[in-house]
Amino acid sequence: MQATQGIGKPAKERGVSGRTFRAAAWLGWQIESNWADPLIFFIYSVIKPLSGAAILVVMYSVITNGAFDDPMFAYIYLGNAFYIYVAAVLTGVSWTVIDDREIYRMLKYIYIAPVHVPVYLLGRGFAKFAFGSLAVFITIAAGVYFLNVPLDLSLVNWPLFAVSLTLGIVMLAMMGLVLGSVMLLIVNNANFMGEAVAGALYLFSGAVFPLSILPGWLQPVGYIIPISYWLELLRRSVVGQVAESFPTFSQFSDIQLLAILAGLTALFTILGFVVFRYCDHQAREKGYLDRYSNF
Amino acid sequence: MDLAIHTEKLARVYKLRGNKKEAAKELVALRDINLDVRRGELFGLLGPNGAGKTTLIKILTTLLAPSSGVARVAGYDVASEPEKVRPRINMVSGGESSGYGLLTVRENLWMFAQFYGIPSKLANERIKQLLDIVRMSDRMNTKSSDLSTGLRQKMNIVRGFLTDPEVLFLDEPTLGLDVEASLDVRNFVRGWMEANPDRTLLLTTHYMVEADELCDRVAIINGGQVLACDTPANLKRQLQSDVIYRMEVSPLNGLQPEALEALGGVRKVSHEAQDGAAVLELILAEDDALGSVVNMLTGKDIHILNLQKREPSLEDVFVNLVGHSMKEAESDANG
Ligand SMILES: Nc1ncnc2c1ncn2[C@@H]1O[C@H](COP(=O)(O)OP(=O)(O)OP(=O)(O)O)[C@@H](O)[C@H]1O
Ligand SMILES: [Mg+2]
């Protein structure tokens, strides 16, 4: 005996992805800005990125005896500022799995809704991106204003900047999707994974020092981290003269770097969806979609 | 026949990872479930804790993969066509406090309507309508974290109906609700089914009365198996020729209920100890058997404190099928 098929079509079978993305981004923004007290919200969104930068500035000034005019300073400062995006987008997308499953306990309801879960996760990540942009902007503005980071808006290569930023954010989101998919399968102690990955990449992606100052045998680590190429492109587009002072990527032209970044972005996009498909299947087999750890 | 849910030899095995105290093992949560639910039915799954009710719902809602067998919902295979099943269903589990607490009731519901592709205007109309029915319109703009557990559960139930699903799954919808709120929910469910005769609703419960009052048909499930499946009236009719007594007695002094079952004319006896007393539920083939029960009890110096004759209930059907009461089944499963 066969069950007969539905009474007409449900409201929408496909084409809800745009709505899903927007609703997810909206939810993400509500969560980010959910501070009862505007003062705490202000502190969180302004003081936090600045204090992160301040630590770096103090360390730099102690080590170099206050050589703020050295191109190295601008290099580090900007690398650090843009790295805010890595933590925001990478953990923003992947952390949503843990948040929704274990804190809000709503993942199962989203999962059984007619949404593409990756679209939902990316929407949540988009809110983090928007919020991160605020922090990046504040950090860079503070650097230019107080620390003479040599940023001249008329010298910025805007087209290169826009293309690199977009590609990089997409790449980070897709890396987040890979990580988030894996988190579907980790019930206990997945909470630190996003931070751990972002932290590990921080050291070797050229965020806080040029790869060229690493010992030769360690440099390949930097070259296999996709974020290195992205950060280099951002620096070149924003402060070309600074980037030129370091030989790390000088063998590549802008176009070559862009091509590499585009290739990596495509790679992670494919990887993101393949890994999601696999982990989704596994999680459903094992019954992990509504498992809660005790934290 | 027009079937909303159809399962064939559906089974689910959980692999339990070993730990220091226990070796890895497999737990059979569902075995060979064959179930047909017709379109338009309000179908109940009745069973004690650990019977497999939630597991079955999780499989039917595409949240969990079956280990073997087939399950079709709204005509589509849950394992191979989940993307066809999902737009046509929704699910609510009771007894848990979940939700985006920072969103208001309206926002929570609106967002889920978005996930189902329902235009905002229509969604807002439905939200207002449904909240009206469950008498929550005044809490529309309350943050859901500020709701009581019961109100949050009502909101969650509204979320299930909001998307106008073809097949709706309610897992213990009245768990943890007070009498009045439970009544609200039951009335709401009944009203919705009357207003939408082509919709199908499957609910699980371990409240006998709920299954009895609400459901067109009930499947009694225990230990991962369906023991019986019929209308409540038909299930009880099996016991029609039987007489049922509820007897309150002084403590049993070591008398085993099985000894009573051995008496002629006694079909099943379930026993529950209460402080300073015991309650026996007796299913007797004929009235006369009561005499020998009383004789045996008085012979053991057990006093009868209270005796009531009553109509068969689904609880008796369960006892008759399983051999002990739901409560006893639950302590077995947990101990
Ligand atoms: N994720 C899981 N991993 C391992 N075993 C599980 C898992 N979920 C359920 N079980 C086991 O499967 C059996 C059936 O559980 P299920 O939750 O389906 O029962 P239920 O009928 O819904 O019970 P209740 O009335 O308590 O909700 C139980 O023995 C339970 O311990
Ligand atoms: Mg259950």
mmCIF file of N, CA and C in Angstrom, chain A residues 26-38 40-41 44 104 131, chain B residues 100-104 107 143 145:
data_model
loop_
_atom_site.group_PDB
_atom_site.id
_atom_site.type_symbol
_atom_site.label_atom_id
_atom_site.label_comp_id
_atom_site.label_asym_id
_atom_site.label_seq_id
_atom_site.Cartn_x
_atom_site.Cartn_y
_atom_site.Cartn_z
ATOM 1 N N TRP A 26 18.632 38.815 10.183
ATOM 2 C CA TRP A 26 17.875 39.643 11.126
ATOM 3 C C TRP A 26 18.001 39.090 12.544
ATOM 4 N N LEU A 27 17.840 37.753 12.670
ATOM 5 C CA LEU A 27 17.975 37.126 13.982
ATOM 6 C C LEU A 27 19.382 37.347 14.530
ATOM 7 N N GLY A 28 20.379 37.145 13.677
ATOM 8 C CA GLY A 28 21.762 37.330 14.103
ATOM 9 C C GLY A 28 21.990 38.741 14.630
ATOM 10 N N TRP A 29 21.429 39.707 13.926
ATOM 11 C CA TRP A 29 21.602 41.092 14.354
ATOM 12 C C TRP A 29 20.908 41.336 15.696
ATOM 13 N N GLN A 30 19.706 40.767 15.869
ATOM 14 C CA GLN A 30 18.997 40.910 17.143
ATOM 15 C C GLN A 30 19.835 40.350 18.285
ATOM 16 N N ILE A 31 20.482 39.197 18.010
ATOM 17 C CA ILE A 31 21.279 38.574 19.066
ATOM 18 C C ILE A 31 22.487 39.447 19.390
ATOM 19 N N GLU A 32 23.172 39.937 18.336
ATOM 20 C CA GLU A 32 24.360 40.761 18.544
ATOM 21 C C GLU A 32 24.038 42.032 19.320
ATOM 22 N N SER A 33 22.906 42.629 18.985
ATOM 23 C CA SER A 33 22.627 43.945 19.558
ATOM 24 C C SER A 33 21.669 43.853 20.737
ATOM 25 N N ASN A 34 21.558 42.642 21.276
ATOM 26 C CA ASN A 34 20.603 42.446 22.356
ATOM 27 C C ASN A 34 21.191 42.839 23.705
ATOM 28 N N TRP A 35 21.441 44.098 23.868
ATOM 29 C CA TRP A 35 21.946 44.542 25.158
ATOM 30 C C TRP A 35 20.920 45.463 25.763
ATOM 31 N N ALA A 36 20.472 45.087 26.929
ATOM 32 C CA ALA A 36 19.431 45.876 27.576
ATOM 33 C C ALA A 36 19.936 47.301 27.786
ATOM 34 N N ASP A 37 21.233 47.417 28.045
ATOM 35 C CA ASP A 37 21.804 48.699 28.406
ATOM 36 C C ASP A 37 22.620 49.252 27.232
ATOM 37 N N PRO A 38 22.238 50.399 26.691
ATOM 38 C CA PRO A 38 22.970 50.947 25.541
ATOM 39 C C PRO A 38 24.440 51.190 25.861
ATOM 40 N N ILE A 40 26.408 49.374 27.757
ATOM 41 C CA ILE A 40 27.137 48.112 27.619
ATOM 42 C C ILE A 40 27.290 47.775 26.135
ATOM 43 N N PHE A 41 26.255 48.057 25.383
ATOM 44 C CA PHE A 41 26.327 47.820 23.946
ATOM 45 C C PHE A 41 27.456 48.647 23.334
ATOM 46 N N TYR A 44 30.812 47.261 24.367
ATOM 47 C CA TYR A 44 31.088 46.017 23.679
ATOM 48 C C TYR A 44 31.522 46.278 22.236
ATOM 49 N N TYR A 104 19.825 27.837 22.524
ATOM 50 C CA TYR A 104 18.416 28.130 22.229
ATOM 51 C C TYR A 104 17.596 26.868 22.018
ATOM 52 N N PHE A 131 28.378 43.426 11.894
ATOM 53 C CA PHE A 131 28.807 43.897 13.198
ATOM 54 C C PHE A 131 30.326 44.024 13.251
ATOM 55 N N TYR B 100 14.086 31.548 21.104
ATOM 56 C CA TYR B 100 14.985 32.687 21.153
ATOM 57 C C TYR B 100 14.407 33.683 22.141
ATOM 58 N N GLY B 101 14.888 33.598 23.375
ATOM 59 C CA GLY B 101 14.302 34.376 24.455
ATOM 60 C C GLY B 101 14.350 35.876 24.233
ATOM 61 N N LEU B 102 15.314 36.312 23.405
ATOM 62 C CA LEU B 102 15.455 37.741 23.205
ATOM 63 C C LEU B 102 14.439 38.286 22.211
ATOM 64 N N LEU B 103 13.776 37.382 21.470
ATOM 65 C CA LEU B 103 12.750 37.840 20.541
ATOM 66 C C LEU B 103 11.390 37.859 21.251
ATOM 67 N N THR B 104 10.522 38.730 20.786
ATOM 68 C CA THR B 104 9.169 38.719 21.340
ATOM 69 C C THR B 104 8.408 37.532 20.763
ATOM 70 N N GLU B 107 7.775 38.115 17.163
ATOM 71 C CA GLU B 107 8.991 37.990 16.349
ATOM 72 C C GLU B 107 9.405 36.532 16.160
ATOM 73 N N LYS B 143 8.883 39.662 25.420
ATOM 74 C CA LYS B 143 10.039 38.824 25.068
ATOM 75 C C LYS B 143 9.759 37.413 25.550
ATOM 76 N N SER B 145 11.575 35.218 26.666
ATOM 77 C CA SER B 145 12.260 34.822 27.903
ATOM 78 C C SER B 145 11.466 35.251 29.134
#
